[in-house]
């Protein structure tokens, strides 16, 4: 017959049991707190920060007024990205992106971006104006202008050709610009 545990042994056993229960409850509360913190912090992640982390990846974008664009995500700027597709490049306004497939699970916070990531869409459009390549400007409403970018203003682009009367297109109306050459 086993001896009865002493009162001290019973008390220490009770304390051990209570400490174990407290540790288990603390672990559950801590896990829930970490999940809550993670969710609370995720609301600060932007689409641009996920796209920066996805540079060099093959992505598929659904763009308002254009449809599906597939290719390698090559550059990101403030409010735009460059996707190199099959035999053509696309400058896509990120505000016009509806769906992204193939993005990285990670994000890169804005404080870690290079100065090149801070360049706006006007910088990309100026490069098109300098090169004088033919392109298609896709509008948010689905309209298109097959043209050459002539000049870039503060919030618009001037397009046309030497034989056309130039047209002005507001940046806010542009969904994407597709290279033709």
PDB file of C-alpha atoms in Angstrom:
ATOM      1  CA  UNK A   1       0.000   0.000   0.000  1.00  0.00           C
ATOM      2  CA  UNK A   2       1.402   3.374  -1.024  1.00  0.00           C
ATOM      3  CA  UNK A   3       1.847   5.931   1.712  1.00  0.00           C
ATOM      4  CA  UNK A   4      -0.520   8.921   1.684  1.00  0.00           C
ATOM      5  CA  UNK A   5       1.138  12.039   0.373  1.00  0.00           C
ATOM      6  CA  UNK A   6       1.868  14.607   3.022  1.00  0.00           C
ATOM      7  CA  UNK A   7      -0.028  17.846   3.289  1.00  0.00           C
ATOM      8  CA  UNK A   8       3.023  19.697   1.863  1.00  0.00           C
ATOM      9  CA  UNK A   9       3.184  17.332  -1.100  1.00  0.00           C
ATOM     10  CA  UNK A  10      -0.527  17.807  -1.771  1.00  0.00           C
ATOM     11  CA  UNK A  11      -0.152  21.608  -1.589  1.00  0.00           C
ATOM     12  CA  UNK A  12       2.862  21.634  -3.953  1.00  0.00           C
ATOM     13  CA  UNK A  13       1.039  19.306  -6.329  1.00  0.00           C
ATOM     14  CA  UNK A  14      -1.934  21.703  -6.319  1.00  0.00           C
ATOM     15  CA  UNK A  15       0.406  24.660  -7.005  1.00  0.00           C
ATOM     16  CA  UNK A  16       2.107  22.747  -9.840  1.00  0.00           C
ATOM     17  CA  UNK A  17      -1.297  21.983 -11.335  1.00  0.00           C
ATOM     18  CA  UNK A  18      -2.403  25.649 -11.042  1.00  0.00           C
ATOM     19  CA  UNK A  19       0.866  26.842 -12.592  1.00  0.00           C
ATOM     20  CA  UNK A  20       0.387  24.434 -15.491  1.00  0.00           C
ATOM     21  CA  UNK A  21      -3.163  25.674 -16.055  1.00  0.00           C
ATOM     22  CA  UNK A  22      -1.995  29.307 -15.855  1.00  0.00           C
ATOM     23  CA  UNK A  23       0.804  28.654 -18.360  1.00  0.00           C
ATOM     24  CA  UNK A  24      -1.640  27.000 -20.752  1.00  0.00           C
ATOM     25  CA  UNK A  25      -4.077  29.927 -20.460  1.00  0.00           C
ATOM     26  CA  UNK A  26      -1.232  32.418 -20.940  1.00  0.00           C
ATOM     27  CA  UNK A  27      -0.135  30.542 -24.056  1.00  0.00           C
ATOM     28  CA  UNK A  28      -3.655  30.638 -25.496  1.00  0.00           C
ATOM     29  CA  UNK A  29      -4.032  34.353 -24.704  1.00  0.00           C
ATOM     30  CA  UNK A  30      -0.599  35.117 -26.161  1.00  0.00           C
ATOM     31  CA  UNK A  31      -1.378  33.220 -29.376  1.00  0.00           C
ATOM     32  CA  UNK A  32      -4.675  35.109 -29.725  1.00  0.00           C
ATOM     33  CA  UNK A  33      -2.896  38.429 -29.058  1.00  0.00           C
ATOM     34  CA  UNK A  34      -0.255  37.675 -31.698  1.00  0.00           C
ATOM     35  CA  UNK A  35      -2.965  36.842 -34.247  1.00  0.00           C
ATOM     36  CA  UNK A  36      -4.788  40.089 -33.376  1.00  0.00           C
ATOM     37  CA  UNK A  37      -1.570  42.109 -33.706  1.00  0.00           C
ATOM     38  CA  UNK A  38      -0.776  40.447 -37.009  1.00  0.00           C
ATOM     39  CA  UNK A  39      -4.229  41.269 -38.358  1.00  0.00           C
ATOM     40  CA  UNK A  40      -4.020  44.837 -37.044  1.00  0.00           C
ATOM     41  CA  UNK A  41      -0.638  45.396 -38.693  1.00  0.00           C
ATOM     42  CA  UNK A  42      -1.703  43.866 -42.016  1.00  0.00           C
ATOM     43  CA  UNK A  43      -4.146  46.699 -42.643  1.00  0.00           C
ATOM     44  CA  UNK A  44      -1.103  48.900 -43.297  1.00  0.00           C
ATOM     45  CA  UNK A  45       0.120  46.699 -46.181  1.00  0.00           C
ATOM     46  CA  UNK A  46      -0.556  48.343 -49.560  1.00  0.00           C
ATOM     47  CA  UNK A  47      -0.932  46.804 -52.991  1.00  0.00           C
ATOM     48  CA  UNK A  48       2.177  48.707 -54.095  1.00  0.00           C
ATOM     49  CA  UNK A  49       4.193  47.186 -51.212  1.00  0.00           C
ATOM     50  CA  UNK A  50       3.125  43.675 -52.251  1.00  0.00           C
ATOM     51  CA  UNK A  51       4.007  44.478 -55.878  1.00  0.00           C
ATOM     52  CA  UNK A  52       7.471  45.751 -54.878  1.00  0.00           C
ATOM     53  CA  UNK A  53       8.091  42.395 -53.194  1.00  0.00           C
ATOM     54  CA  UNK A  54       6.927  40.674 -56.407  1.00  0.00           C
ATOM     55  CA  UNK A  55       9.396  42.309 -58.795  1.00  0.00           C
ATOM     56  CA  UNK A  56      10.932  39.736 -61.118  1.00  0.00           C
ATOM     57  CA  UNK A  57       7.932  37.412 -60.735  1.00  0.00           C
ATOM     58  CA  UNK A  58       5.469  36.418 -63.434  1.00  0.00           C
ATOM     59  CA  UNK A  59       2.098  37.946 -62.598  1.00  0.00           C
ATOM     60  CA  UNK A  60      -1.335  38.181 -64.150  1.00  0.00           C
ATOM     61  CA  UNK A  61      -3.204  41.437 -63.619  1.00  0.00           C
ATOM     62  CA  UNK A  62      -6.835  42.179 -64.305  1.00  0.00           C
ATOM     63  CA  UNK A  63      -6.944  45.877 -65.206  1.00  0.00           C
ATOM     64  CA  UNK A  64     -10.073  48.029 -65.488  1.00  0.00           C
ATOM     65  CA  UNK A  65     -10.782  48.975 -69.094  1.00  0.00           C
ATOM     66  CA  UNK A  66      -8.146  46.523 -70.395  1.00  0.00           C
ATOM     67  CA  UNK A  67      -8.698  43.003 -69.073  1.00  0.00           C
ATOM     68  CA  UNK A  68      -5.960  40.470 -68.297  1.00  0.00           C
ATOM     69  CA  UNK A  69      -2.290  41.394 -68.642  1.00  0.00           C
ATOM     70  CA  UNK A  70       0.363  38.716 -68.083  1.00  0.00           C
ATOM     71  CA  UNK A  71       4.113  39.027 -67.843  1.00  0.00           C
ATOM     72  CA  UNK A  72       7.096  39.672 -65.644  1.00  0.00           C
ATOM     73  CA  UNK A  73       6.718  42.489 -63.145  1.00  0.00           C
ATOM     74  CA  UNK A  74       9.836  44.527 -63.900  1.00  0.00           C
ATOM     75  CA  UNK A  75       9.395  47.893 -62.199  1.00  0.00           C
ATOM     76  CA  UNK A  76       7.248  49.606 -59.648  1.00  0.00           C
ATOM     77  CA  UNK A  77       6.789  53.324 -59.188  1.00  0.00           C
ATOM     78  CA  UNK A  78       4.388  55.381 -57.164  1.00  0.00           C
ATOM     79  CA  UNK A  79       0.999  54.467 -58.607  1.00  0.00           C
ATOM     80  CA  UNK A  80       2.250  52.426 -61.585  1.00  0.00           C
ATOM     81  CA  UNK A  81       4.104  49.269 -62.558  1.00  0.00           C
ATOM     82  CA  UNK A  82       5.864  47.941 -65.653  1.00  0.00           C
ATOM     83  CA  UNK A  83       4.903  44.459 -66.849  1.00  0.00           C
ATOM     84  CA  UNK A  84       6.929  42.887 -69.632  1.00  0.00           C
ATOM     85  CA  UNK A  85       4.616  40.580 -71.544  1.00  0.00           C
ATOM     86  CA  UNK A  86       4.901  38.541 -74.719  1.00  0.00           C
ATOM     87  CA  UNK A  87       6.565  40.900 -77.247  1.00  0.00           C
ATOM     88  CA  UNK A  88       5.266  44.034 -75.491  1.00  0.00           C
ATOM     89  CA  UNK A  89       5.565  46.081 -72.339  1.00  0.00           C
ATOM     90  CA  UNK A  90       2.747  47.542 -70.282  1.00  0.00           C
ATOM     91  CA  UNK A  91       2.757  50.582 -68.017  1.00  0.00           C
ATOM     92  CA  UNK A  92      -0.164  49.874 -65.682  1.00  0.00           C
ATOM     93  CA  UNK A  93      -1.717  52.361 -63.267  1.00  0.00           C
ATOM     94  CA  UNK A  94      -1.935  50.464 -59.956  1.00  0.00           C
ATOM     95  CA  UNK A  95      -5.149  52.311 -59.087  1.00  0.00           C
ATOM     96  CA  UNK A  96      -6.711  50.509 -62.083  1.00  0.00           C
ATOM     97  CA  UNK A  97      -5.599  47.008 -61.018  1.00  0.00           C
ATOM     98  CA  UNK A  98      -8.583  44.943 -59.938  1.00  0.00           C
ATOM     99  CA  UNK A  99      -6.961  41.514 -59.360  1.00  0.00           C
ATOM    100  CA  UNK A 100      -3.363  40.271 -59.049  1.00  0.00           C
ATOM    101  CA  UNK A 101      -2.366  36.620 -59.455  1.00  0.00           C
ATOM    102  CA  UNK A 102       1.175  35.434 -58.723  1.00  0.00           C
ATOM    103  CA  UNK A 103       2.135  38.131 -56.209  1.00  0.00           C
ATOM    104  CA  UNK A 104       4.679  37.409 -53.502  1.00  0.00           C
ATOM    105  CA  UNK A 105       3.422  36.479 -50.036  1.00  0.00           C
ATOM    106  CA  UNK A 106       5.714  39.177 -48.689  1.00  0.00           C
ATOM    107  CA  UNK A 107       5.497  42.930 -48.802  1.00  0.00           C
ATOM    108  CA  UNK A 108       8.206  45.585 -48.730  1.00  0.00           C
ATOM    109  CA  UNK A 109       7.351  48.575 -46.540  1.00  0.00           C
ATOM    110  CA  UNK A 110       7.589  51.960 -48.223  1.00  0.00           C
ATOM    111  CA  UNK A 111      10.497  53.045 -45.999  1.00  0.00           C
ATOM    112  CA  UNK A 112      12.591  50.275 -47.621  1.00  0.00           C
ATOM    113  CA  UNK A 113      11.848  51.307 -51.227  1.00  0.00           C
ATOM    114  CA  UNK A 114      14.596  52.686 -53.415  1.00  0.00           C
ATOM    115  CA  UNK A 115      14.249  56.241 -54.733  1.00  0.00           C
ATOM    116  CA  UNK A 116      13.323  54.730 -58.133  1.00  0.00           C
ATOM    117  CA  UNK A 117      10.146  53.307 -56.589  1.00  0.00           C
ATOM    118  CA  UNK A 118       9.060  56.848 -55.743  1.00  0.00           C
ATOM    119  CA  UNK A 119       8.947  57.966 -59.388  1.00  0.00           C
ATOM    120  CA  UNK A 120       5.427  58.698 -60.596  1.00  0.00           C
ATOM    121  CA  UNK A 121       3.712  57.620 -63.804  1.00  0.00           C
ATOM    122  CA  UNK A 122       4.777  60.865 -65.477  1.00  0.00           C
ATOM    123  CA  UNK A 123       8.399  59.638 -65.389  1.00  0.00           C
ATOM    124  CA  UNK A 124       7.479  56.435 -67.247  1.00  0.00           C
ATOM    125  CA  UNK A 125       5.410  58.374 -69.782  1.00  0.00           C
ATOM    126  CA  UNK A 126       8.274  60.843 -70.348  1.00  0.00           C
ATOM    127  CA  UNK A 127      10.466  57.900 -71.359  1.00  0.00           C
ATOM    128  CA  UNK A 128       7.856  57.001 -73.986  1.00  0.00           C
ATOM    129  CA  UNK A 129       7.808  60.608 -75.215  1.00  0.00           C
ATOM    130  CA  UNK A 130      11.617  60.616 -75.525  1.00  0.00           C
ATOM    131  CA  UNK A 131      11.649  57.352 -77.498  1.00  0.00           C
ATOM    132  CA  UNK A 132       8.679  58.318 -79.738  1.00  0.00           C
ATOM    133  CA  UNK A 133       7.519  54.683 -79.933  1.00  0.00           C
ATOM    134  CA  UNK A 134       3.992  53.866 -81.025  1.00  0.00           C
ATOM    135  CA  UNK A 135       1.777  52.748 -78.192  1.00  0.00           C
ATOM    136  CA  UNK A 136      -1.834  52.139 -77.271  1.00  0.00           C
ATOM    137  CA  UNK A 137      -3.240  54.214 -74.436  1.00  0.00           C
ATOM    138  CA  UNK A 138      -6.011  52.168 -72.783  1.00  0.00           C
ATOM    139  CA  UNK A 139      -8.640  54.215 -70.982  1.00  0.00           C
ATOM    140  CA  UNK A 140     -10.634  53.339 -67.894  1.00  0.00           C
ATOM    141  CA  UNK A 141     -13.863  53.255 -69.938  1.00  0.00           C
ATOM    142  CA  UNK A 142     -12.378  50.715 -72.378  1.00  0.00           C
ATOM    143  CA  UNK A 143     -11.495  53.254 -75.059  1.00  0.00           C
ATOM    144  CA  UNK A 144      -8.121  53.152 -76.825  1.00  0.00           C
ATOM    145  CA  UNK A 145      -5.841  55.576 -78.598  1.00  0.00           C
ATOM    146  CA  UNK A 146      -3.144  54.137 -80.873  1.00  0.00           C
ATOM    147  CA  UNK A 147      -0.666  56.974 -80.827  1.00  0.00           C
ATOM    148  CA  UNK A 148       2.707  58.396 -79.849  1.00  0.00           C
ATOM    149  CA  UNK A 149       3.282  60.179 -76.555  1.00  0.00           C
ATOM    150  CA  UNK A 150       4.415  63.679 -77.453  1.00  0.00           C
ATOM    151  CA  UNK A 151       4.663  65.494 -74.131  1.00  0.00           C
ATOM    152  CA  UNK A 152       3.788  64.911 -70.488  1.00  0.00           C
ATOM    153  CA  UNK A 153       2.116  67.539 -68.324  1.00  0.00           C
ATOM    154  CA  UNK A 154       1.505  67.617 -64.580  1.00  0.00           C
ATOM    155  CA  UNK A 155      -1.668  65.542 -64.738  1.00  0.00           C
ATOM    156  CA  UNK A 156      -2.116  64.725 -68.418  1.00  0.00           C
ATOM    157  CA  UNK A 157      -0.300  63.344 -71.443  1.00  0.00           C
ATOM    158  CA  UNK A 158      -0.325  64.876 -74.932  1.00  0.00           C
ATOM    159  CA  UNK A 159      -0.595  62.254 -77.648  1.00  0.00           C
ATOM    160  CA  UNK A 160      -0.755  62.258 -81.420  1.00  0.00           C
ATOM    161  CA  UNK A 161       1.458  62.035 -84.474  1.00  0.00           C
ATOM    162  CA  UNK A 162       2.929  64.612 -86.833  1.00  0.00           C
ATOM    163  CA  UNK A 163      -0.128  64.277 -89.085  1.00  0.00           C
ATOM    164  CA  UNK A 164      -2.728  64.373 -86.243  1.00  0.00           C
ATOM    165  CA  UNK A 165      -4.087  67.151 -84.110  1.00  0.00           C
ATOM    166  CA  UNK A 166      -2.709  66.344 -80.631  1.00  0.00           C
ATOM    167  CA  UNK A 167      -5.081  65.123 -77.919  1.00  0.00           C
ATOM    168  CA  UNK A 168      -4.743  65.557 -74.175  1.00  0.00           C
ATOM    169  CA  UNK A 169      -5.530  62.572 -71.936  1.00  0.00           C
ATOM    170  CA  UNK A 170      -5.877  63.016 -68.170  1.00  0.00           C
ATOM    171  CA  UNK A 171      -3.788  60.614 -66.079  1.00  0.00           C
ATOM    172  CA  UNK A 172      -6.950  59.700 -64.146  1.00  0.00           C
ATOM    173  CA  UNK A 173      -8.521  58.379 -67.371  1.00  0.00           C
ATOM    174  CA  UNK A 174      -5.579  56.060 -68.180  1.00  0.00           C
ATOM    175  CA  UNK A 175      -5.631  52.395 -67.132  1.00  0.00           C
ATOM    176  CA  UNK A 176      -2.538  51.211 -69.008  1.00  0.00           C
ATOM    177  CA  UNK A 177      -0.197  52.039 -71.866  1.00  0.00           C
ATOM    178  CA  UNK A 178       0.852  49.196 -74.148  1.00  0.00           C
ATOM    179  CA  UNK A 179       3.978  49.315 -76.318  1.00  0.00           C
ATOM    180  CA  UNK A 180       3.480  48.655 -80.032  1.00  0.00           C
ATOM    181  CA  UNK A 181       7.064  48.566 -81.350  1.00  0.00           C
TER     182      UNK A 181
END
